[in-house]
């Protein structure tokens, strides 16, 4: 597979630039005129690229901390071909889990089956003979469900898990984790708390779906050969408060799913991909083969560049709603702001003024030079400083000009206002209450979810017919 590195820093700014009072060249990010990057240009390397795009493939020696962080912050998809070399988990294939005196006592269960989850079965059982149908309505999708061992869940009393899962098992996993040298050492704790193992016989795999977590993912292939198909969530012209990327949903659209990436992982190779990506897996081996992999999520850094560049679709897609409060924190420098959003011009004026968002900037700008430096951001936000910088630093010069902050804050506020205003009045409280206290829009009753989904698709369709921006989804 060809190796290629993509430069994404300026691709999102298909807008008009102007000079700010600090001398910085700053783009207008008015939601009315802002356009997200084109998929081919951003993930494929050029505007003429067609799906599936060629993923970037590297060796560990080609990565340093800065290069790795840049790829993660930009939301790039890439493979490190020797990530598993000399890893402590080397040799952890399916037979290892069956015969290990600690792990062999555990059970796992099938996920992504046509009827939902399946009963737990032991590693020592004949689980490879189980061919539970996935129900995937796509001839190229996995037709058999894979097995999942979510040993991370022993940390959470309310998680669904088998009684056979013990903390000693998680401890053994943790003892065999080694953080790649090019990653922030703060991710060691992430790796220790998020491990999950996947096992699949030939032809089995996970149906296309999008997870709700907001961090980037690393999946290390331990044995067997696995195909991954991935695509970023679609552009949206209406706010969705119902999940539209649940297991297999993309197979049931009126237009066939066209993944942006179709790649293969061999033992020792690790795939890195950002949040907000629909993904599917498939063991490419023979029926009696066994694929094993381990997956982690990590927070350092976050995909802040991708979140900002694709903010309009992120803020309108319920499947990634857990990011909405986080985006508010970054956009406002952790200051107070109207949950209903604000018109772009008003928000920009506020950010350049003396109160609200403007006061938040001035409070952090200790030397009063009109910029937030790394030192000032670190003093104010600690570990989150890198994310604050990446979210607001439009020209990537290592500091945040006040005009940059004002534009990004106004983009966020204007986008939130548009999503709120486009939501049917009787359901707008869902926009305001989500992720507060114990309320979560994922828990909304199925009937209401269907109503919300139908209303959103109807609005998008009407806008397409009216000549507005198009979405690549079609109504369910």
Short mmCIF file of C-alpha atoms in Angstrom, two decimals:
data_model
loop_
_atom_site.label_atom_id
_atom_site.label_comp_id
_atom_site.label_asym_id
_atom_site.label_seq_id
_atom_site.Cartn_x
_atom_site.Cartn_y
_atom_site.Cartn_z
CA UNK A 1 0.00 0.00 0.00
CA UNK A 2 1.34 3.41 -0.86
CA UNK A 3 2.61 5.68 1.87
CA UNK A 4 1.33 9.21 1.76
CA UNK A 5 1.10 12.04 4.25
CA UNK A 6 -1.73 14.50 3.92
CA UNK A 7 -1.50 18.18 4.70
CA UNK A 8 -4.85 19.28 6.09
CA UNK A 9 -4.09 22.45 7.99
CA UNK A 10 -5.55 24.89 5.46
CA UNK A 11 -8.08 22.74 3.67
CA UNK A 12 -11.05 23.61 5.88
CA UNK A 13 -10.77 27.32 5.33
CA UNK A 14 -12.67 27.70 2.06
CA UNK A 15 -13.64 31.15 3.18
CA UNK A 16 -12.66 34.79 3.00
CA UNK A 17 -9.66 35.90 5.07
CA UNK A 18 -9.28 39.36 6.58
CA UNK A 19 -6.70 41.08 8.76
CA UNK A 20 -7.52 41.38 12.43
CA UNK A 21 -6.45 44.18 14.72
CA UNK A 22 -3.63 41.98 16.04
CA UNK A 23 -2.23 41.70 12.54
CA UNK A 24 -3.29 38.04 12.18
CA UNK A 25 -4.98 36.95 8.95
CA UNK A 26 -8.30 35.52 10.06
CA UNK A 27 -10.99 33.78 8.00
CA UNK A 28 -14.68 34.50 8.27
CA UNK A 29 -16.39 31.42 9.71
CA UNK A 30 -19.96 32.66 9.34
CA UNK A 31 -22.13 29.49 9.41
CA UNK A 32 -24.23 30.94 6.60
CA UNK A 33 -21.27 30.82 4.20
CA UNK A 34 -18.86 28.35 5.82
CA UNK A 35 -18.30 25.16 3.86
CA UNK A 36 -16.77 22.03 5.33
CA UNK A 37 -13.78 20.49 3.51
CA UNK A 38 -14.52 18.14 0.63
CA UNK A 39 -13.99 14.50 1.60
CA UNK A 40 -11.59 13.74 -1.26
CA UNK A 41 -9.41 16.72 -0.52
CA UNK A 42 -9.33 16.20 3.23
CA UNK A 43 -9.03 12.42 3.53
CA UNK A 44 -8.04 11.44 0.01
CA UNK A 45 -5.20 13.88 -0.54
CA UNK A 46 -6.66 15.83 -3.46
CA UNK A 47 -9.98 17.14 -4.74
CA UNK A 48 -9.91 14.55 -7.54
CA UNK A 49 -9.53 11.57 -5.18
CA UNK A 50 -12.31 8.99 -5.37
CA UNK A 51 -13.50 6.45 -2.80
CA UNK A 52 -12.07 4.33 -1.40
CA UNK A 53 -9.12 6.54 -0.50
CA UNK A 54 -5.65 5.16 0.14
CA UNK A 55 -4.81 5.21 3.83
CA UNK A 56 -1.46 6.49 5.00
CA UNK A 57 0.83 3.66 6.14
CA UNK A 58 3.94 4.25 8.23
CA UNK A 59 6.62 2.55 10.27
CA UNK A 60 7.07 3.55 13.90
CA UNK A 61 10.45 5.11 13.08
CA UNK A 62 8.69 7.54 10.74
CA UNK A 63 6.55 8.94 13.58
CA UNK A 64 7.49 11.38 16.28
CA UNK A 65 5.25 12.92 18.90
CA UNK A 66 4.51 16.06 16.89
CA UNK A 67 3.68 14.13 13.72
CA UNK A 68 1.46 11.68 15.55
CA UNK A 69 -0.40 14.40 17.43
CA UNK A 70 -0.97 16.37 14.23
CA UNK A 71 -2.55 13.38 12.52
CA UNK A 72 -4.82 12.68 15.50
CA UNK A 73 -5.85 16.32 15.88
CA UNK A 74 -6.66 16.54 12.17
CA UNK A 75 -8.75 13.35 12.36
CA UNK A 76 -6.67 11.36 9.92
CA UNK A 77 -6.93 7.61 9.26
CA UNK A 78 -3.56 5.83 9.22
CA UNK A 79 -1.87 2.49 9.87
CA UNK A 80 1.36 1.91 11.77
CA UNK A 81 2.63 -1.30 10.24
CA UNK A 82 5.00 -2.35 13.03
CA UNK A 83 3.05 -1.07 16.03
CA UNK A 84 2.88 -4.58 17.50
CA UNK A 85 6.56 -5.41 17.05
CA UNK A 86 7.92 -6.76 20.34
CA UNK A 87 4.64 -5.86 22.04
CA UNK A 88 3.98 -7.75 25.28
CA UNK A 89 0.80 -9.13 23.69
CA UNK A 90 2.71 -10.73 20.83
CA UNK A 91 1.37 -14.28 20.49
CA UNK A 92 -2.04 -13.52 21.99
CA UNK A 93 -4.01 -15.37 19.34
CA UNK A 94 -7.33 -17.16 19.85
CA UNK A 95 -5.68 -20.32 21.16
CA UNK A 96 -3.76 -18.30 23.72
CA UNK A 97 -7.00 -17.01 25.23
CA UNK A 98 -8.46 -20.52 25.21
CA UNK A 99 -5.48 -22.06 27.02
CA UNK A 100 -4.25 -19.28 29.29
CA UNK A 101 -4.84 -20.17 32.98
CA UNK A 102 -6.21 -16.68 33.72
CA UNK A 103 -8.11 -15.74 30.57
CA UNK A 104 -9.29 -19.28 29.83
CA UNK A 105 -11.81 -19.03 32.68
CA UNK A 106 -13.58 -16.06 31.09
CA UNK A 107 -16.62 -15.85 28.86
CA UNK A 108 -17.39 -13.60 25.90
CA UNK A 109 -20.49 -12.98 23.83
CA UNK A 110 -21.47 -12.21 20.28
CA UNK A 111 -22.16 -8.65 19.24
CA UNK A 112 -23.75 -7.20 16.09
CA UNK A 113 -26.02 -10.22 15.65
CA UNK A 114 -29.34 -9.91 13.82
CA UNK A 115 -31.32 -10.22 17.02
CA UNK A 116 -28.92 -8.24 19.20
CA UNK A 117 -26.44 -9.72 21.66
CA UNK A 118 -26.09 -13.42 22.41
CA UNK A 119 -25.51 -15.44 25.61
CA UNK A 120 -22.03 -15.62 27.08
CA UNK A 121 -19.83 -18.54 26.09
CA UNK A 122 -16.45 -19.56 27.48
CA UNK A 123 -13.13 -19.21 25.68
CA UNK A 124 -12.75 -22.96 26.13
CA UNK A 125 -16.05 -23.70 24.35
CA UNK A 126 -16.51 -24.45 20.64
CA UNK A 127 -17.43 -20.82 19.99
CA UNK A 128 -15.79 -20.90 16.56
CA UNK A 129 -18.58 -23.18 15.41
CA UNK A 130 -21.23 -20.58 16.23
CA UNK A 131 -22.40 -18.91 13.03
CA UNK A 132 -24.97 -16.44 14.28
CA UNK A 133 -26.17 -14.31 11.38
CA UNK A 134 -25.44 -10.60 11.50
CA UNK A 135 -28.46 -9.66 9.43
CA UNK A 136 -26.37 -7.14 7.49
CA UNK A 137 -28.26 -6.03 4.36
CA UNK A 138 -25.15 -5.54 2.26
CA UNK A 139 -23.55 -8.33 0.26
CA UNK A 140 -20.06 -7.02 1.06
CA UNK A 141 -20.72 -6.73 4.81
CA UNK A 142 -19.95 -9.47 7.37
CA UNK A 143 -22.77 -11.97 7.49
CA UNK A 144 -21.68 -13.60 10.76
CA UNK A 145 -21.46 -11.86 14.14
CA UNK A 146 -18.10 -11.56 15.97
CA UNK A 147 -17.32 -12.20 19.65
CA UNK A 148 -16.50 -9.50 22.17
CA UNK A 149 -14.61 -9.60 25.46
CA UNK A 150 -15.07 -6.22 27.13
CA UNK A 151 -12.83 -6.85 30.11
CA UNK A 152 -12.64 -3.06 30.70
CA UNK A 153 -16.18 -3.26 32.09
CA UNK A 154 -15.05 -4.93 35.32
CA UNK A 155 -14.31 -1.34 36.40
CA UNK A 156 -17.97 -0.35 36.20
CA UNK A 157 -20.56 -1.93 38.54
CA UNK A 158 -23.49 -1.11 36.26
CA UNK A 159 -21.92 -2.45 33.04
CA UNK A 160 -23.24 -5.56 31.32
CA UNK A 161 -20.67 -8.26 31.84
CA UNK A 162 -20.17 -11.90 32.70
CA UNK A 163 -19.60 -12.97 36.27
CA UNK A 164 -16.51 -14.75 35.00
CA UNK A 165 -14.78 -11.42 34.29
CA UNK A 166 -12.36 -10.68 37.11
CA UNK A 167 -10.18 -7.71 37.97
CA UNK A 168 -7.18 -10.04 37.89
CA UNK A 169 -7.84 -10.50 34.17
CA UNK A 170 -7.84 -6.76 33.57
CA UNK A 171 -4.67 -6.48 35.65
CA UNK A 172 -2.95 -9.02 33.43
CA UNK A 173 -4.03 -7.10 30.33
CA UNK A 174 -2.71 -3.87 31.87
CA UNK A 175 0.63 -5.52 32.64
CA UNK A 176 0.99 -6.37 28.95
CA UNK A 177 0.30 -2.90 27.59
CA UNK A 178 3.13 -0.81 26.23
CA UNK A 179 2.42 2.69 25.05
CA UNK A 180 3.99 3.52 21.65
CA UNK A 181 6.90 5.94 22.10
CA UNK A 182 5.29 8.55 19.83
CA UNK A 183 2.22 8.91 22.07
CA UNK A 184 1.69 11.24 25.03
CA UNK A 185 2.47 9.32 28.23
CA UNK A 186 -0.88 10.50 29.64
CA UNK A 187 -2.46 7.94 27.30
CA UNK A 188 -1.07 5.07 29.35
CA UNK A 189 -4.01 5.43 31.71
CA UNK A 190 -6.41 5.48 28.74
CA UNK A 191 -4.95 2.23 27.44
CA UNK A 192 -5.24 0.62 30.87
CA UNK A 193 -8.92 1.52 31.26
CA UNK A 194 -10.34 1.00 27.75
CA UNK A 195 -9.13 -2.39 26.44
CA UNK A 196 -11.61 -4.55 24.58
CA UNK A 197 -10.87 -7.69 22.60
CA UNK A 198 -12.58 -8.88 19.44
CA UNK A 199 -12.55 -12.43 18.03
CA UNK A 200 -13.97 -13.58 14.72
CA UNK A 201 -14.01 -16.75 12.65
CA UNK A 202 -13.61 -16.43 8.91
CA UNK A 203 -16.37 -14.28 7.40
CA UNK A 204 -17.39 -12.81 10.76
CA UNK A 205 -17.14 -9.19 11.79
CA UNK A 206 -18.86 -6.11 13.15
CA UNK A 207 -21.63 -4.47 11.13
CA UNK A 208 -21.11 -0.85 10.11
CA UNK A 209 -21.88 1.46 13.02
CA UNK A 210 -20.68 4.64 14.69
CA UNK A 211 -19.67 4.70 18.34
CA UNK A 212 -20.70 7.55 20.62
CA UNK A 213 -17.30 7.98 22.23
CA UNK A 214 -15.48 11.19 21.44
CA UNK A 215 -11.84 10.06 21.49
CA UNK A 216 -9.62 8.61 18.78
CA UNK A 217 -9.25 4.82 18.54
CA UNK A 218 -6.32 2.46 18.09
CA UNK A 219 -6.99 -1.13 17.04
CA UNK A 220 -4.05 -3.56 17.09
CA UNK A 221 -4.34 -6.76 15.09
CA UNK A 222 -3.07 -9.66 17.22
CA UNK A 223 -3.74 -12.53 14.82
CA UNK A 224 -5.50 -13.17 11.54
CA UNK A 225 -6.25 -10.69 8.76
CA UNK A 226 -9.04 -8.18 9.15
CA UNK A 227 -10.65 -5.85 6.63
CA UNK A 228 -11.85 -2.46 7.82
CA UNK A 229 -14.28 -0.24 5.93
CA UNK A 230 -14.69 3.28 7.28
CA UNK A 231 -16.39 6.60 6.49
CA UNK A 232 -16.85 9.84 8.35
CA UNK A 233 -20.41 10.78 9.34
CA UNK A 234 -22.29 12.47 6.54
CA UNK A 235 -22.79 16.19 6.05
CA UNK A 236 -26.01 17.36 7.66
CA UNK A 237 -28.39 20.21 6.82
CA UNK A 238 -30.84 19.50 9.64
CA UNK A 239 -30.29 18.68 13.33
CA UNK A 240 -30.73 15.06 14.34
CA UNK A 241 -31.69 14.17 17.90
CA UNK A 242 -32.10 10.48 17.05
CA UNK A 243 -29.30 8.01 16.38
CA UNK A 244 -28.91 7.37 12.64
CA UNK A 245 -25.74 5.27 12.58
CA UNK A 246 -26.74 2.33 14.74
CA UNK A 247 -25.64 -1.19 13.86
CA UNK A 248 -26.20 -1.75 10.14
CA UNK A 249 -28.23 1.43 9.57
CA UNK A 250 -26.10 2.55 6.62
CA UNK A 251 -26.94 -0.66 4.74
CA UNK A 252 -30.61 0.28 4.73
CA UNK A 253 -30.36 3.69 3.10
CA UNK A 254 -31.81 4.09 -0.39
CA UNK A 255 -28.27 4.68 -1.68
CA UNK A 256 -25.57 2.06 -1.14
CA UNK A 257 -22.94 2.83 1.49
CA UNK A 258 -19.69 3.91 -0.12
CA UNK A 259 -16.89 3.70 2.46
CA UNK A 260 -14.08 6.23 2.28
CA UNK A 261 -11.53 3.61 3.29
CA UNK A 262 -11.25 -0.11 2.59
CA UNK A 263 -8.07 -1.38 4.23
CA UNK A 264 -6.58 -4.59 5.56
CA UNK A 265 -4.76 -5.15 8.85
CA UNK A 266 -2.28 -7.97 9.35
CA UNK A 267 -0.86 -9.15 12.69
CA UNK A 268 1.20 -6.45 14.34
CA UNK A 269 -0.43 -3.61 12.41
CA UNK A 270 -2.42 -0.91 14.20
CA UNK A 271 -5.16 1.27 12.76
CA UNK A 272 -5.74 4.76 14.14
CA UNK A 273 -9.01 6.50 13.30
CA UNK A 274 -10.93 9.48 14.69
CA UNK A 275 -14.32 9.71 16.43
CA UNK A 276 -17.34 10.25 14.23
CA UNK A 277 -16.38 7.46 11.83
CA UNK A 278 -18.72 4.70 10.74
CA UNK A 279 -16.70 1.48 10.73
CA UNK A 280 -17.11 -2.17 9.88
CA UNK A 281 -14.79 -5.19 10.24
CA UNK A 282 -14.45 -8.58 8.55
CA UNK A 283 -12.11 -11.54 9.10
CA UNK A 284 -10.79 -12.28 5.60
CA UNK A 285 -9.46 -15.72 6.55
CA UNK A 286 -10.95 -19.14 5.84
CA UNK A 287 -13.92 -20.36 7.85
CA UNK A 288 -11.70 -22.13 10.38
CA UNK A 289 -9.35 -19.15 10.83
CA UNK A 290 -9.50 -16.89 13.87
CA UNK A 291 -8.89 -13.17 14.00
CA UNK A 292 -8.04 -11.52 17.33
CA UNK A 293 -7.55 -7.82 18.02
CA UNK A 294 -7.42 -5.36 20.91
CA UNK A 295 -8.87 -1.85 20.77
CA UNK A 296 -8.24 1.22 22.89
CA UNK A 297 -9.54 4.79 23.01
CA UNK A 298 -7.23 7.63 24.05
CA UNK A 299 -7.63 11.32 24.83
CA UNK A 300 -4.23 12.91 24.16
CA UNK A 301 -4.74 14.70 21.94
CA UNK A 302 -8.36 14.99 20.86
CA UNK A 303 -9.36 15.42 17.21
CA UNK A 304 -9.87 19.14 17.75
CA UNK A 305 -8.95 20.18 14.21
CA UNK A 306 -11.46 17.77 12.72
CA UNK A 307 -14.12 18.77 15.24
CA UNK A 308 -13.76 22.42 14.29
CA UNK A 309 -13.54 21.93 10.52
CA UNK A 310 -16.58 19.64 10.50
CA UNK A 311 -18.44 21.34 13.36
CA UNK A 312 -21.70 21.83 11.38
CA UNK A 313 -22.22 18.08 10.94
CA UNK A 314 -20.87 17.19 14.38
CA UNK A 315 -23.34 19.51 16.09
CA UNK A 316 -26.21 18.10 14.01
CA UNK A 317 -25.44 14.39 14.47
CA UNK A 318 -26.88 12.76 17.60
CA UNK A 319 -24.59 9.74 17.35
CA UNK A 320 -21.72 11.96 18.53
CA UNK A 321 -23.75 14.11 20.92
CA UNK A 322 -21.33 13.32 23.75
CA UNK A 323 -18.97 15.76 22.04
CA UNK A 324 -21.41 18.69 22.22
CA UNK A 325 -20.61 19.74 25.82
CA UNK A 326 -16.90 19.34 25.08
CA UNK A 327 -17.16 21.59 22.02
CA UNK A 328 -18.86 24.21 24.17
CA UNK A 329 -15.99 24.10 26.65
CA UNK A 330 -13.39 24.57 23.93
CA UNK A 331 -15.32 27.21 22.00
CA UNK A 332 -16.01 29.36 25.06
CA UNK A 333 -12.67 28.86 26.87
CA UNK A 334 -14.77 27.19 29.57
CA UNK A 335 -16.88 30.29 30.13
CA UNK A 336 -20.65 30.69 30.30
CA UNK A 337 -22.63 30.92 27.05
CA UNK A 338 -26.26 30.71 25.96
CA UNK A 339 -27.21 27.05 25.40
CA UNK A 340 -29.44 28.18 22.53
CA UNK A 341 -26.47 29.62 20.68
CA UNK A 342 -26.22 33.08 19.23
CA UNK A 343 -26.27 34.72 15.82
CA UNK A 344 -22.81 34.78 14.25
CA UNK A 345 -22.45 38.58 14.19
CA UNK A 346 -23.63 38.95 17.78
CA UNK A 347 -21.34 36.16 18.98
CA UNK A 348 -18.33 37.63 17.20
CA UNK A 349 -19.04 41.05 18.68
CA UNK A 350 -19.36 39.49 22.13
CA UNK A 351 -16.01 37.68 21.75
CA UNK A 352 -14.29 40.90 20.73
CA UNK A 353 -16.00 42.86 23.51
CA UNK A 354 -15.48 43.29 27.22
CA UNK A 355 -17.96 40.80 28.66
CA UNK A 356 -18.88 37.13 28.28
CA UNK A 357 -16.60 35.31 25.85
CA UNK A 358 -14.52 38.47 25.37
CA UNK A 359 -13.88 38.68 29.09
CA UNK A 360 -12.88 35.00 29.14
CA UNK A 361 -10.21 35.69 26.51
CA UNK A 362 -8.89 38.78 28.27
CA UNK A 363 -8.71 36.92 31.57
CA UNK A 364 -6.35 34.33 30.04
CA UNK A 365 -4.33 36.88 28.04
CA UNK A 366 -2.10 37.76 30.97
CA UNK A 367 0.32 39.98 29.03
CA UNK A 368 -2.46 41.74 27.13
CA UNK A 369 -0.85 41.29 23.70
CA UNK A 370 -4.03 40.03 22.00
CA UNK A 371 -2.81 36.44 21.79
CA UNK A 372 -3.09 33.35 23.98
CA UNK A 373 0.32 31.72 24.09
CA UNK A 374 1.09 28.13 24.99
CA UNK A 375 2.22 29.30 28.40
CA UNK A 376 -1.01 31.20 29.03
CA UNK A 377 -3.15 28.31 27.85
CA UNK A 378 -1.22 25.83 29.99
CA UNK A 379 -1.61 28.05 33.03
CA UNK A 380 -5.37 28.30 32.46
CA UNK A 381 -6.28 24.85 31.21
CA UNK A 382 -3.47 22.42 32.04
CA UNK A 383 -3.75 19.16 30.09
CA UNK A 384 -6.57 20.60 27.98
CA UNK A 385 -4.36 23.44 26.70
CA UNK A 386 -3.32 21.51 23.58
CA UNK A 387 -6.96 20.99 22.66
CA UNK A 388 -7.83 24.65 23.24
CA UNK A 389 -4.94 25.68 21.02
CA UNK A 390 -5.79 23.22 18.26
CA UNK A 391 -9.45 24.21 18.26
CA UNK A 392 -8.82 27.95 17.87
CA UNK A 393 -5.42 28.28 16.16
CA UNK A 394 -6.62 28.70 12.56
CA UNK A 395 -3.27 29.58 11.02
CA UNK A 396 -1.40 27.01 13.17
CA UNK A 397 1.26 29.45 14.33
CA UNK A 398 1.21 28.08 17.87
CA UNK A 399 -0.91 30.80 19.48
CA UNK A 400 -4.50 32.03 19.43
CA UNK A 401 -5.17 35.55 18.21
CA UNK A 402 -8.23 37.21 19.67
CA UNK A 403 -9.71 37.42 16.17
CA UNK A 404 -9.21 33.68 15.72
CA UNK A 405 -10.98 33.03 19.00
CA UNK A 406 -13.83 35.35 17.99
CA UNK A 407 -14.36 33.58 14.65
CA UNK A 408 -14.32 30.07 16.12
CA UNK A 409 -16.56 31.08 19.01
CA UNK A 410 -18.99 32.69 16.55
CA UNK A 411 -18.93 29.61 14.28
CA UNK A 412 -19.83 27.44 17.26
CA UNK A 413 -22.50 29.82 18.61
CA UNK A 414 -24.08 30.32 15.18
CA UNK A 415 -24.12 26.58 14.49
CA UNK A 416 -25.73 25.83 17.85
CA UNK A 417 -28.38 28.49 17.20
CA UNK A 418 -29.15 27.05 13.75
CA UNK A 419 -29.50 23.54 15.21
CA UNK A 420 -31.75 24.83 17.98
CA UNK A 421 -33.91 26.92 15.66
CA UNK A 422 -34.31 24.02 13.20
CA UNK A 423 -35.51 21.68 15.94
CA UNK A 424 -39.31 21.47 16.27
CA UNK A 425 -40.28 23.79 19.16
CA UNK A 426 -41.79 21.00 21.25
CA UNK A 427 -38.49 19.11 21.17
CA UNK A 428 -36.02 21.96 21.70
CA UNK A 429 -35.67 21.12 25.38
CA UNK A 430 -33.85 17.97 24.28
CA UNK A 431 -31.15 20.19 22.80
CA UNK A 432 -30.80 22.05 26.08
CA UNK A 433 -30.96 19.15 28.54
CA UNK A 434 -28.81 16.56 26.77
CA UNK A 435 -25.81 15.38 28.79
CA UNK A 436 -26.94 17.30 31.87
CA UNK A 437 -27.48 15.44 35.13
CA UNK A 438 -28.76 11.97 34.19
CA UNK A 439 -30.49 12.94 30.93
CA UNK A 440 -29.15 11.47 27.70
CA UNK A 441 -30.91 11.66 24.33
CA UNK A 442 -29.93 8.04 23.70
CA UNK A 443 -32.54 7.14 26.32
CA UNK A 444 -35.40 8.86 24.50
CA UNK A 445 -38.31 6.46 23.85
CA UNK A 446 -38.08 4.58 20.51
CA UNK A 447 -41.35 6.06 19.25
CA UNK A 448 -40.14 9.61 19.82
CA UNK A 449 -36.77 8.76 18.26
CA UNK A 450 -38.56 7.65 15.10
CA UNK A 451 -40.59 10.86 15.05
CA UNK A 452 -37.46 12.97 15.51
CA UNK A 453 -35.64 11.08 12.76
CA UNK A 454 -38.51 11.41 10.31
CA UNK A 455 -38.80 15.15 10.97
CA UNK A 456 -35.07 15.68 10.41
CA UNK A 457 -34.91 13.67 7.19
CA UNK A 458 -38.01 15.52 5.96
CA UNK A 459 -36.34 18.89 6.59
CA UNK A 460 -33.16 17.78 4.83
CA UNK A 461 -35.11 16.53 1.84
CA UNK A 462 -37.03 19.79 1.56
CA UNK A 463 -33.78 21.74 1.60
CA UNK A 464 -32.27 19.53 -1.08
CA UNK A 465 -35.33 20.11 -3.28
CA UNK A 466 -35.03 23.83 -2.64
CA UNK A 467 -31.45 23.76 -3.91
CA UNK A 468 -29.72 23.93 -0.54
CA UNK A 469 -26.61 22.02 0.48
CA UNK A 470 -27.07 18.31 -0.08
CA UNK A 471 -26.56 15.45 2.30
CA UNK A 472 -25.22 12.08 1.22
CA UNK A 473 -27.84 10.27 3.27
CA UNK A 474 -31.33 9.48 2.10
CA UNK A 475 -34.42 9.02 4.20
CA UNK A 476 -34.76 5.70 5.97
#
